[in-house]
CSV table of C-alpha atoms in Angstrom, one decimal:
chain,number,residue,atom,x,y,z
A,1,UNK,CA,56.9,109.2,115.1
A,2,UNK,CA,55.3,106.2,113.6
A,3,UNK,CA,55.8,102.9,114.7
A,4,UNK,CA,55.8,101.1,111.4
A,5,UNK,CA,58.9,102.3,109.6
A,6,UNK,CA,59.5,102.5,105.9
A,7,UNK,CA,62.4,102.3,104.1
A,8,UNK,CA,62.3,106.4,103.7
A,9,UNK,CA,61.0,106.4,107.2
A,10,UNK,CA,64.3,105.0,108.5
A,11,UNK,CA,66.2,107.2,106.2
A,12,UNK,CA,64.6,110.4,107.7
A,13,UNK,CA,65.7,108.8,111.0
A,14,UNK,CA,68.9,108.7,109.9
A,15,UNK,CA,68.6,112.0,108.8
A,16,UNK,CA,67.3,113.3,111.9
A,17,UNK,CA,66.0,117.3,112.0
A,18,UNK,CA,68.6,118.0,108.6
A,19,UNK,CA,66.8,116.3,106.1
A,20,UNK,CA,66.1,119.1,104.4
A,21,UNK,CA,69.8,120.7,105.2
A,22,UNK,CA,71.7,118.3,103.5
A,23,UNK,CA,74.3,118.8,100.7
A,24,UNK,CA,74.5,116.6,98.0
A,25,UNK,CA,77.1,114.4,99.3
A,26,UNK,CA,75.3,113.5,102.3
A,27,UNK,CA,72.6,113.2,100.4
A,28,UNK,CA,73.8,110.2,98.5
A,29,UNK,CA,75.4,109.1,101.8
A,30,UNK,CA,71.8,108.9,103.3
A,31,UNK,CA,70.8,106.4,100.9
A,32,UNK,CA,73.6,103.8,100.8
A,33,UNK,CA,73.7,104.3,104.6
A,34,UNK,CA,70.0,103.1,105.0
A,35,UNK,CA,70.4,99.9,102.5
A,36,UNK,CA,73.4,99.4,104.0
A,37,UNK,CA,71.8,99.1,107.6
A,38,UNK,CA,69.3,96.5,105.8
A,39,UNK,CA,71.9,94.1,104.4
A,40,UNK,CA,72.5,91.5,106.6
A,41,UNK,CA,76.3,91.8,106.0
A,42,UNK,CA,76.2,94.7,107.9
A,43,UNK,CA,75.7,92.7,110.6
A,44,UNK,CA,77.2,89.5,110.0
A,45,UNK,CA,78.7,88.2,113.2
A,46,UNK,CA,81.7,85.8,113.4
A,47,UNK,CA,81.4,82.1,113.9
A,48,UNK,CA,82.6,80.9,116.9
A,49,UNK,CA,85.9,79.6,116.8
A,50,UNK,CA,87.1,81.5,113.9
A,51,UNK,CA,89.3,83.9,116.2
A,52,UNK,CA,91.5,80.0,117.8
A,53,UNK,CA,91.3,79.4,113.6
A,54,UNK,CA,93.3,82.5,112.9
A,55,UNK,CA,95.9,82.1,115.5
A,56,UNK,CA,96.1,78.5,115.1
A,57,UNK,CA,97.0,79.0,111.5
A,58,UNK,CA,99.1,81.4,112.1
A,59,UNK,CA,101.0,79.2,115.1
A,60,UNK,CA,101.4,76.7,112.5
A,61,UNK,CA,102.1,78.5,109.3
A,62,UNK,CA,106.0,78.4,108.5
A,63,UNK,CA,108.3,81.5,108.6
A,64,UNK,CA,107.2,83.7,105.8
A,65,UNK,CA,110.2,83.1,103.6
A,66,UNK,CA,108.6,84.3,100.4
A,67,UNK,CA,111.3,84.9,98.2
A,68,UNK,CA,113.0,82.0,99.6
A,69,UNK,CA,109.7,79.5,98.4
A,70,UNK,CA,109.4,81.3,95.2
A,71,UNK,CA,112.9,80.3,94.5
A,72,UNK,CA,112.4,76.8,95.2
A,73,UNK,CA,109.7,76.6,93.4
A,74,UNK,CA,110.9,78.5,90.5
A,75,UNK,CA,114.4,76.7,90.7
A,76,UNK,CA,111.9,73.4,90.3
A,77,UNK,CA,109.8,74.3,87.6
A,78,UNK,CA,113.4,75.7,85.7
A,79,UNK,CA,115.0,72.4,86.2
A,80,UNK,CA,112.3,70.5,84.8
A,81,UNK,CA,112.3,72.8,82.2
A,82,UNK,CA,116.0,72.2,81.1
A,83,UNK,CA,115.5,68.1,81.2
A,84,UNK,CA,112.4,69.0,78.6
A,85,UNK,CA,114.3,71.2,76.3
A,86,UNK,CA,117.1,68.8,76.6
A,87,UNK,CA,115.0,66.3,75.5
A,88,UNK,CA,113.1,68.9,72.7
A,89,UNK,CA,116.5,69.9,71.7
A,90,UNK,CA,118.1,66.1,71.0
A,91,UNK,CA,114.6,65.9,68.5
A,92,UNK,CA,114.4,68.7,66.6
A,93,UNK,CA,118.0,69.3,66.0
A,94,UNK,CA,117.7,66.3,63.1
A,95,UNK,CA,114.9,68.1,62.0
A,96,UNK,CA,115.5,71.6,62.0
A,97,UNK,CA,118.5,74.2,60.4
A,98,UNK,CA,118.7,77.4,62.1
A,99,UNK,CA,116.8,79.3,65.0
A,100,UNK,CA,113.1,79.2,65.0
A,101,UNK,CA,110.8,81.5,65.3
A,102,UNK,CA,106.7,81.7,65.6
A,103,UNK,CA,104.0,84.3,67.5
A,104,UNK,CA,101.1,84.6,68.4
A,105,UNK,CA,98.4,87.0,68.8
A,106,UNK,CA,96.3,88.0,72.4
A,107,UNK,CA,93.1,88.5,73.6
A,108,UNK,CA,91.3,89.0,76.8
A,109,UNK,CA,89.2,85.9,78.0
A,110,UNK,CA,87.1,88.5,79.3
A,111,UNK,CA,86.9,90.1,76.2
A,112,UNK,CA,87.5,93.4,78.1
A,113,UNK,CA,87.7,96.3,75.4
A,114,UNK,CA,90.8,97.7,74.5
A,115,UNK,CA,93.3,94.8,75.8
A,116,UNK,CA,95.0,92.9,73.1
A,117,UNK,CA,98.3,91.7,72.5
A,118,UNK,CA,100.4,90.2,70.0
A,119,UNK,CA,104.3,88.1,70.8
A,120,UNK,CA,107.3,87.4,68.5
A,121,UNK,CA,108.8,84.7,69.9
A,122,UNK,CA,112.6,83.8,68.6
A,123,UNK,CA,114.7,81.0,69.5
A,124,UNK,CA,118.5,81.1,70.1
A,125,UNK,CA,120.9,79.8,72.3
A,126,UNK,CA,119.8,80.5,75.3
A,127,UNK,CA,116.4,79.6,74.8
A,128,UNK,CA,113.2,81.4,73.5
A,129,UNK,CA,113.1,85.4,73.4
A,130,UNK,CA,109.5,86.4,73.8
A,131,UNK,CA,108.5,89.9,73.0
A,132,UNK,CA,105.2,90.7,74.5
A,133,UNK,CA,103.5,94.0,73.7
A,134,UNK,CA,100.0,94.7,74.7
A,135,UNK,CA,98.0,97.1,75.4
A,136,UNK,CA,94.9,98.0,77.5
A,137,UNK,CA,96.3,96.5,80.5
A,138,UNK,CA,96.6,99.0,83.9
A,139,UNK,CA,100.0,99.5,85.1
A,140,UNK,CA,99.8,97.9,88.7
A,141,UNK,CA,101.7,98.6,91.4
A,142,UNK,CA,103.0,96.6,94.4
A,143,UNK,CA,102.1,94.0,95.5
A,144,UNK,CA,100.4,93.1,92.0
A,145,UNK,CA,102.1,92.2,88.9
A,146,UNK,CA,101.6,90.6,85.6
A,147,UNK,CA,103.2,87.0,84.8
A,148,UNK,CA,103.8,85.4,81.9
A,149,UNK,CA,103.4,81.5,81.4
A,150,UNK,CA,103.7,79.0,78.5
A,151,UNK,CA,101.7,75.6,78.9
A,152,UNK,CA,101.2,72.8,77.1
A,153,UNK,CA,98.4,70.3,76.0
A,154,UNK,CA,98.5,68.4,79.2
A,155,UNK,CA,98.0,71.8,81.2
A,156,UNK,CA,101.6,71.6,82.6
A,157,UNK,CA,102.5,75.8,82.5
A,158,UNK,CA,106.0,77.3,82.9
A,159,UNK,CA,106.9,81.0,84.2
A,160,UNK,CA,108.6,83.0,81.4
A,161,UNK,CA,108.9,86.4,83.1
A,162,UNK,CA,106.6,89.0,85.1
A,163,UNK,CA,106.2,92.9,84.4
A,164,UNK,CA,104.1,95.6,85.6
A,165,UNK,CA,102.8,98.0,82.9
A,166,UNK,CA,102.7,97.4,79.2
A,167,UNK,CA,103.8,100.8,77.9
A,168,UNK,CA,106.6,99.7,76.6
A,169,UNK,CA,107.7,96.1,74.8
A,170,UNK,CA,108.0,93.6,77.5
A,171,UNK,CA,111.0,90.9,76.9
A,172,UNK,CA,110.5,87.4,78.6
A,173,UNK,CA,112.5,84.2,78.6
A,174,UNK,CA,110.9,80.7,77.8
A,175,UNK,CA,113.8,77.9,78.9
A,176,UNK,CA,110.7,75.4,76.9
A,177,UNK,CA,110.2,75.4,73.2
A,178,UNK,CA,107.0,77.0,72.2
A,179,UNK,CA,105.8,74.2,70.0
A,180,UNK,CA,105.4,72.3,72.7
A,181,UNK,CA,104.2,74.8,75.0
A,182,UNK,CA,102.0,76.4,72.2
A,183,UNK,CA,99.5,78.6,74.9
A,184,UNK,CA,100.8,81.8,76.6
A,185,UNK,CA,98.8,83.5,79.0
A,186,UNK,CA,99.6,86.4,81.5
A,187,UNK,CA,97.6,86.0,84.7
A,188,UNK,CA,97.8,89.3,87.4
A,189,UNK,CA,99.1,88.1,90.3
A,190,UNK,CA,100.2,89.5,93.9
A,191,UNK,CA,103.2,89.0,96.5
A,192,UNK,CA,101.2,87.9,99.0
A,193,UNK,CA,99.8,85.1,97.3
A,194,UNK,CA,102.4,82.2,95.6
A,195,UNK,CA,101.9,82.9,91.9
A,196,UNK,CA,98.9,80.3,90.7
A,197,UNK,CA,98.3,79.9,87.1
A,198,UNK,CA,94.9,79.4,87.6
A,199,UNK,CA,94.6,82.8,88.7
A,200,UNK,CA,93.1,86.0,87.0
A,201,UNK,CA,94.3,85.7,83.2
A,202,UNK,CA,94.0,88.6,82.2
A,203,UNK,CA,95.5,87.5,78.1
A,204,UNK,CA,95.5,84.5,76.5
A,205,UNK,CA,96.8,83.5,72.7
A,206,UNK,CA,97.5,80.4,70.8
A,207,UNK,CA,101.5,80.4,69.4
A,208,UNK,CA,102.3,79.3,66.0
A,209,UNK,CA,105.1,78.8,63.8
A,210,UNK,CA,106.1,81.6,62.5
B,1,UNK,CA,89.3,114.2,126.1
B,2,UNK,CA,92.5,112.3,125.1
B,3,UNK,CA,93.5,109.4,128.1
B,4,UNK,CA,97.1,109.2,128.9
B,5,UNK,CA,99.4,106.1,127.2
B,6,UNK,CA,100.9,104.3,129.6
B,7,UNK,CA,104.5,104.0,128.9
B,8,UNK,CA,105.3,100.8,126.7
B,9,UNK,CA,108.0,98.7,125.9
B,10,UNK,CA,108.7,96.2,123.1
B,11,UNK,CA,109.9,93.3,124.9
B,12,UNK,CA,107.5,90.4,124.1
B,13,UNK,CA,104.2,90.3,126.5
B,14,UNK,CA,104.4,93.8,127.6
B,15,UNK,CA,100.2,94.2,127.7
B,16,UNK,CA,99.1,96.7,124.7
B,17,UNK,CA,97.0,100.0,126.0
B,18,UNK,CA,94.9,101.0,123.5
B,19,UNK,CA,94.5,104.7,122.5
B,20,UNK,CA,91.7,106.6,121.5
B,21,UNK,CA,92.1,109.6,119.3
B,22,UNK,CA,89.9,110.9,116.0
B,23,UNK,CA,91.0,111.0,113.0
B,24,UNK,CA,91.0,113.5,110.4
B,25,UNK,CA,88.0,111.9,108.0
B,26,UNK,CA,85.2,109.6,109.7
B,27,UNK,CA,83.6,111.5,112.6
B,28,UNK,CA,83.9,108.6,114.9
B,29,UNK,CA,86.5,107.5,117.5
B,30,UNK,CA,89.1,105.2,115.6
B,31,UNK,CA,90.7,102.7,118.4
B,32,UNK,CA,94.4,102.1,116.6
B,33,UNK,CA,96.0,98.9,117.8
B,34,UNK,CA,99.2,100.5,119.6
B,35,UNK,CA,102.6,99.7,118.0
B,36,UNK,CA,103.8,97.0,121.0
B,37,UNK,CA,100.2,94.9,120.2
B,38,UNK,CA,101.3,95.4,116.2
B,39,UNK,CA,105.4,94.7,116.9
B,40,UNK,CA,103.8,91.4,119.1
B,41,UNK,CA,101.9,90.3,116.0
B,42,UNK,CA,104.9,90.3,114.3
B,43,UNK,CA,106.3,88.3,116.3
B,44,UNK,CA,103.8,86.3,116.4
B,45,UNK,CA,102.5,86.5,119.9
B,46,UNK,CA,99.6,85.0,120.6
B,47,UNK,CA,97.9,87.8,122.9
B,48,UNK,CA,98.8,90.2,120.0
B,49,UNK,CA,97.6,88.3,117.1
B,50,UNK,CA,94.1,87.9,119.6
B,51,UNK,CA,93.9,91.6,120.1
B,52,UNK,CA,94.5,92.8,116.3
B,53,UNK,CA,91.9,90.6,115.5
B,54,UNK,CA,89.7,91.7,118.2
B,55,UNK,CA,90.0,95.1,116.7
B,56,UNK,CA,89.5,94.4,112.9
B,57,UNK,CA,88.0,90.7,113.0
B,58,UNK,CA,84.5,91.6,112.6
B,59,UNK,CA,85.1,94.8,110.0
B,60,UNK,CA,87.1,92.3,108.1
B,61,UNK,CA,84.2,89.6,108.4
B,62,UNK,CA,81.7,92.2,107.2
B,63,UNK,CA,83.5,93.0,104.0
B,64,UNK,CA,84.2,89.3,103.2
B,65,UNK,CA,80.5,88.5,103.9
B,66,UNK,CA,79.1,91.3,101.6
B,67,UNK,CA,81.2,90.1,99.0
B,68,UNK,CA,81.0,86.5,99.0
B,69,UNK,CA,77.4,86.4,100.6
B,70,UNK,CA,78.1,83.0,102.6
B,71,UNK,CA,79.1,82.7,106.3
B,72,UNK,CA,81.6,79.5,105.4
B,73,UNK,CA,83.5,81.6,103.2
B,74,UNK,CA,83.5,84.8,104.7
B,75,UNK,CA,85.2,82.6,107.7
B,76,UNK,CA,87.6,81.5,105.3
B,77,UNK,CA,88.6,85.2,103.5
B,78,UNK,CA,88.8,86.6,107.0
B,79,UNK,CA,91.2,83.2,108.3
B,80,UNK,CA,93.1,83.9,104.7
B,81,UNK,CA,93.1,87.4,105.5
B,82,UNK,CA,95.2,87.7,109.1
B,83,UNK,CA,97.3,84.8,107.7
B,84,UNK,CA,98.3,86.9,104.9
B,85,UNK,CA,98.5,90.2,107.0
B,86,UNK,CA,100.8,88.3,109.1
B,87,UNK,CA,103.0,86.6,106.3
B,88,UNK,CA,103.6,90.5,105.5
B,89,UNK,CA,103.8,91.7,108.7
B,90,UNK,CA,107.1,92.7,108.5
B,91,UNK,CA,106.4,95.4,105.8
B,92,UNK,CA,103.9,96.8,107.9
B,93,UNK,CA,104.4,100.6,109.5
B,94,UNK,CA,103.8,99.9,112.8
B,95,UNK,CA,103.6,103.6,113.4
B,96,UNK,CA,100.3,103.7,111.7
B,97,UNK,CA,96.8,102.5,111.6
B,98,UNK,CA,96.6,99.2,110.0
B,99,UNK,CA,93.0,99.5,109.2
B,100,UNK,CA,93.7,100.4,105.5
B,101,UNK,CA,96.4,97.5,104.8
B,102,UNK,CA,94.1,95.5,106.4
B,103,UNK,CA,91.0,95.9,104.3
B,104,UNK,CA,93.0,95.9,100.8
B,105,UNK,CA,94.0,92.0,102.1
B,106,UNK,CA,90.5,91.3,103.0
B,107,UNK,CA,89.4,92.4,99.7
B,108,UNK,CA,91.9,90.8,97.9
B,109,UNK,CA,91.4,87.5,99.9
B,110,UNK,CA,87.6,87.8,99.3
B,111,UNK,CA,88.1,88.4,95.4
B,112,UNK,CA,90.5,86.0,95.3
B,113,UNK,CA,87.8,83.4,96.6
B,114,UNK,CA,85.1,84.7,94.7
B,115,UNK,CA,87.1,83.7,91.8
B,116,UNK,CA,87.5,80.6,92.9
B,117,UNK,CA,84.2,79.6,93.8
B,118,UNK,CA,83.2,81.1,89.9
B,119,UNK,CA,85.7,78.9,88.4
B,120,UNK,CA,84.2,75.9,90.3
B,121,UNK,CA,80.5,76.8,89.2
B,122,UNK,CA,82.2,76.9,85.3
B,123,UNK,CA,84.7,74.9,83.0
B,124,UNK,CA,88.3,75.1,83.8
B,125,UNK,CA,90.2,77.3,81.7
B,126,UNK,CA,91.6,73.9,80.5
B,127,UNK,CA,89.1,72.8,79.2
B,128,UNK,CA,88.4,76.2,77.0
B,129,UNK,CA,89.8,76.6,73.2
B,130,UNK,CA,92.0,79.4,73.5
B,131,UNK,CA,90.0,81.3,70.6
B,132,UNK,CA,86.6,80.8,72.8
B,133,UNK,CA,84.5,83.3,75.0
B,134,UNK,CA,85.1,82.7,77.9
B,135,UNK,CA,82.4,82.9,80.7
B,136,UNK,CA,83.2,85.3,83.2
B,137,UNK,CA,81.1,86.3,86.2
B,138,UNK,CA,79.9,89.9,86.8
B,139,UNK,CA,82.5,91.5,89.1
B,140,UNK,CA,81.7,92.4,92.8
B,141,UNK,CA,81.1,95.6,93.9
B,142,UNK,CA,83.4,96.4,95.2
B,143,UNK,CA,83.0,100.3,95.7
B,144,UNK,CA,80.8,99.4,98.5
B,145,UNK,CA,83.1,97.6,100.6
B,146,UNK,CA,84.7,100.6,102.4
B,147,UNK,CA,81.5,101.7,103.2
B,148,UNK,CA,80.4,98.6,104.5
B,149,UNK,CA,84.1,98.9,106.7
B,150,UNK,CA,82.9,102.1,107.6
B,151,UNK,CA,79.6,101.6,108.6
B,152,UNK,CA,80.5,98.5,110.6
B,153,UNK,CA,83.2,100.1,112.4
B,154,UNK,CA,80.6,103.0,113.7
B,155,UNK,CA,77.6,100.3,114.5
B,156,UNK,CA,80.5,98.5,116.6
B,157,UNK,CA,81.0,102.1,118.4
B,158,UNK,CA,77.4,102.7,119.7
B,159,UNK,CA,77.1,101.6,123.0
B,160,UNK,CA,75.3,98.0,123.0
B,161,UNK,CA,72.2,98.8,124.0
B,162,UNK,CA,71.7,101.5,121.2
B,163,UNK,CA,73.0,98.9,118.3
B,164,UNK,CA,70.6,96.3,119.6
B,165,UNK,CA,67.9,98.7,118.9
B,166,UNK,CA,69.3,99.8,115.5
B,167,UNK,CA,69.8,96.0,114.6
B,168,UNK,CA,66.4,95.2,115.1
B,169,UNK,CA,64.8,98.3,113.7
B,170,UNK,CA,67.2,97.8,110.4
B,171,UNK,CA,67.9,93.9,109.6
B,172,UNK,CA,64.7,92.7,111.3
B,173,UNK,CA,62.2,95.5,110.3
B,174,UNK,CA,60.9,95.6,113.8
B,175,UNK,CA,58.7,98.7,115.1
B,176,UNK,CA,58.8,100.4,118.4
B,177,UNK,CA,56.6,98.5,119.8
B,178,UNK,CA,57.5,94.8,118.8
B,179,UNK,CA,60.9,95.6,119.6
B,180,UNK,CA,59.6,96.8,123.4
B,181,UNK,CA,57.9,93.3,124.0
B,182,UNK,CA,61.2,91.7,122.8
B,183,UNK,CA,63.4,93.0,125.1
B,184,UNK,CA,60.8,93.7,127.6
B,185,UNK,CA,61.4,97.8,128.2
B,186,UNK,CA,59.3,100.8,127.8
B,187,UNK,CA,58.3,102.3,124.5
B,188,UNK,CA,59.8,105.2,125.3
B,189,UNK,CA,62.9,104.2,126.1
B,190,UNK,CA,63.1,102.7,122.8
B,191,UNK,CA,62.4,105.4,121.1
B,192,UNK,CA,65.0,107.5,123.0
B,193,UNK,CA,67.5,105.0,122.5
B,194,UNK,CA,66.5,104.9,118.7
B,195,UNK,CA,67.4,108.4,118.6
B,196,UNK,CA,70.4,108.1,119.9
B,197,UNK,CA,71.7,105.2,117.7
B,198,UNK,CA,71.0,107.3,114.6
B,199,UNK,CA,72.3,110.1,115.9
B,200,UNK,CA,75.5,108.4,115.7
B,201,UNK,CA,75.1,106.8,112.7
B,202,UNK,CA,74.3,110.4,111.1
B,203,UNK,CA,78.0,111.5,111.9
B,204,UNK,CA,78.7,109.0,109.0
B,205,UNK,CA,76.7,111.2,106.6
B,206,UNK,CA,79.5,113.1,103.7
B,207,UNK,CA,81.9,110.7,105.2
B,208,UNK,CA,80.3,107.1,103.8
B,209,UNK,CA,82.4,107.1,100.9
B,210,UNK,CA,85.9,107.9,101.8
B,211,UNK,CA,87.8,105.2,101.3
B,212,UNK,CA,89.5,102.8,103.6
B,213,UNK,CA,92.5,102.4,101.5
């Protein structure tokens, strides 16, 4: 056995006296095995003190009342919603006769192939009805789900709705009128995470009168 | 041969045993965290929450360092990681091997900061026309990470003198010989322990890609 050891050298190590009894699977194996005792990830050690981190945070972390913050912070967002349709409401109703409608048409930011979307968005007395249907996007299961937001100039976004797969029309609810809020975007999300806008967006379009 | 399990109870501080049995796939011994260590994390125990992440700390750490590349936030994914296995703790089967649950948070956790730290090297969405291209970052690979889980948990398994000479030979690209001098034993006992390390490490062979999840 030689002391200097090559790359296939240490594969045949690996191997030991089968190398040339291998199937194909182990075969493939071989290889990702050897880079993968290369790569110093492999071998990455902890840094002190990250094991007091964990239970520290965890120590300090509240009860994981999940629903119960999502609530909150949906039942915040909603009320801040009303005041601002309150207030949309009071100055459009001297300009406007009858419900509104407008839509808008989806892409991906990533411009992944095949995902695409398109919304009809109508207004009536309980708010605005958006229909969302889009395609290309994999149904996910839980934890992960899709959410739909609106958002306005200043970046400010509101939650209209989450769904999981997009085989069929999706219905959301905006409390916020989409002239104001004239972006909609649905981001993939995950229960163990609070919903972020800033995460994955996944479709993205700009909403016009229709 | 299988060792006996100590009766247990669940009332809080009850010291885990662990057991040791194989599993049906990877050819190595999987130590599961018992179900009083994984009903104490629940609860929050401190011993507990220690010995879960003595048992899947450093497989975690390894996933979240091959995908993010950086020590400080691999630290961060793995902290994120048992914080979040914790928050949903109380949907876990405490019947069965956590391993998988475990490594689809530490990806997620790790992807979810990968993200992050792509968003940060780019302009905020914000800041983007809506009819723009956006910029986005090749994605991970991530069909490595459950080999990387795999092959961690089976260096972690060879006794420590055996992965000391498989570290060296591997990361560091030392031979025989250098690695004698180093830690000041014979050649030949190198060698056999050499032998032995990838001997091990061969069981992985047709198993490397089975998934964790």
């Amino acid at each position: 056995m030689n002391d200097q050891l090559t790359r296939e050298e240490r594969a045949a190590m690996i191997a030991g006296g089968r190398s040339r009894t291998l199937d194909s699977d182990e075969v493939a194996d071989l290889g990702l095995l050897t880079d993968l005792l290369a790569h110093p990830s492999t071998w990455a050690e902890t840094s002190a003190g990250l094991e007091d981190a964990v239970l520290q945070t965890i120590l300090d972390a509240p009860p994981p009342h999940r629903f119960a913050r999502r609530a909150r912070r949906v039942a915040s967002v909603g009320a801040a919603a009303v005041a601002i349709v309150a207030i949309a409401i009071s100055l459009t109703v001297t300009h406007h006769a009858g419900p509104q409608s407008f839509d808008a048409e989806m892409r991906s930011p990533a411009l992944t192939h095949g995902v695409a979307g398109s919304v009809a968005i109508s207004e009536n007395r309980a708010g605005y009805r958006v229909m969302l249907h889009a395609k290309g996007l994999p149904t996910l299961t839980a934890p992960r789900y899709y959410q739909a937001w609106l958002k306005d100039g200043t970046g400010t976004r509101v939650p209209i709705g989450t769904f999981s797969s997009c085989d069929g029309p999706i219905t959301l609810w905006s409390g916020v009128p989409p002239e104001t809020f004239s972006t909609i975007t649905v981001t993939r999300e995950s229960t163990e995470t609070e919903p972020d806008a800033t995460s994955e967006v996944v479709l993205v379009g700009a909403i016009r009168s229709a | 041969m299988t060792p006996t399990v100590e009766q247990q109870s669940d009332s809080p501080g009850a010291s885990p045993v662990r057991q040791r049995r194989r599993t049906g796939h990877a050819p190595y011994c999987v130590e599961l965290t018992d179900r009083s260590v994984l009903l104490g994390f629940q609860r929050r125990e401190p011993n507990a929450v220690r010995a879960v992440y003595h048992e899947y700390g450093r497989l975690v750490y390894a996933i979240a360092h091959r995908l993010l590349g950086r020590a400080d936030l691999a630290d961060e994914a793995t902290q994120q990681t048992f914080v979040r296995a914790w928050q949903a703790a109380d949907r876990l089967d405490v019947q069965r091997d956590p391993a998988p649950w475990l490594a689809t948070i530490a990806k997620r956790a790790a992807l979810d900061i990968h993200r992050r730290e792509a968003r940060r090297a780019a302009s905020p969405l914000d800041d983007v026309a809506t009819d723009h291209p956006a910029v986005v970052s090749l994605p991970p690979d991530l069909g490595v990470l459950d080999a990387v889980w795999h092959v961690r948990r089976a260096i972690d398994a060879l006794p420590p003198e055996e992965g000391t000479v498989a570290r060296l030979q591997h990361l560091d690209g030392m031979t025989h010989r250098e690695i004698a001098a180093k830690l000041g034993i014979a050649l030949g006992t190198v060698k056999s322990r050499s032998h032995r390390a990838h001997a091990r490490l061969a069981l992985l062979l047709g198993h490397l890609r089975e998934t964790v999840t």
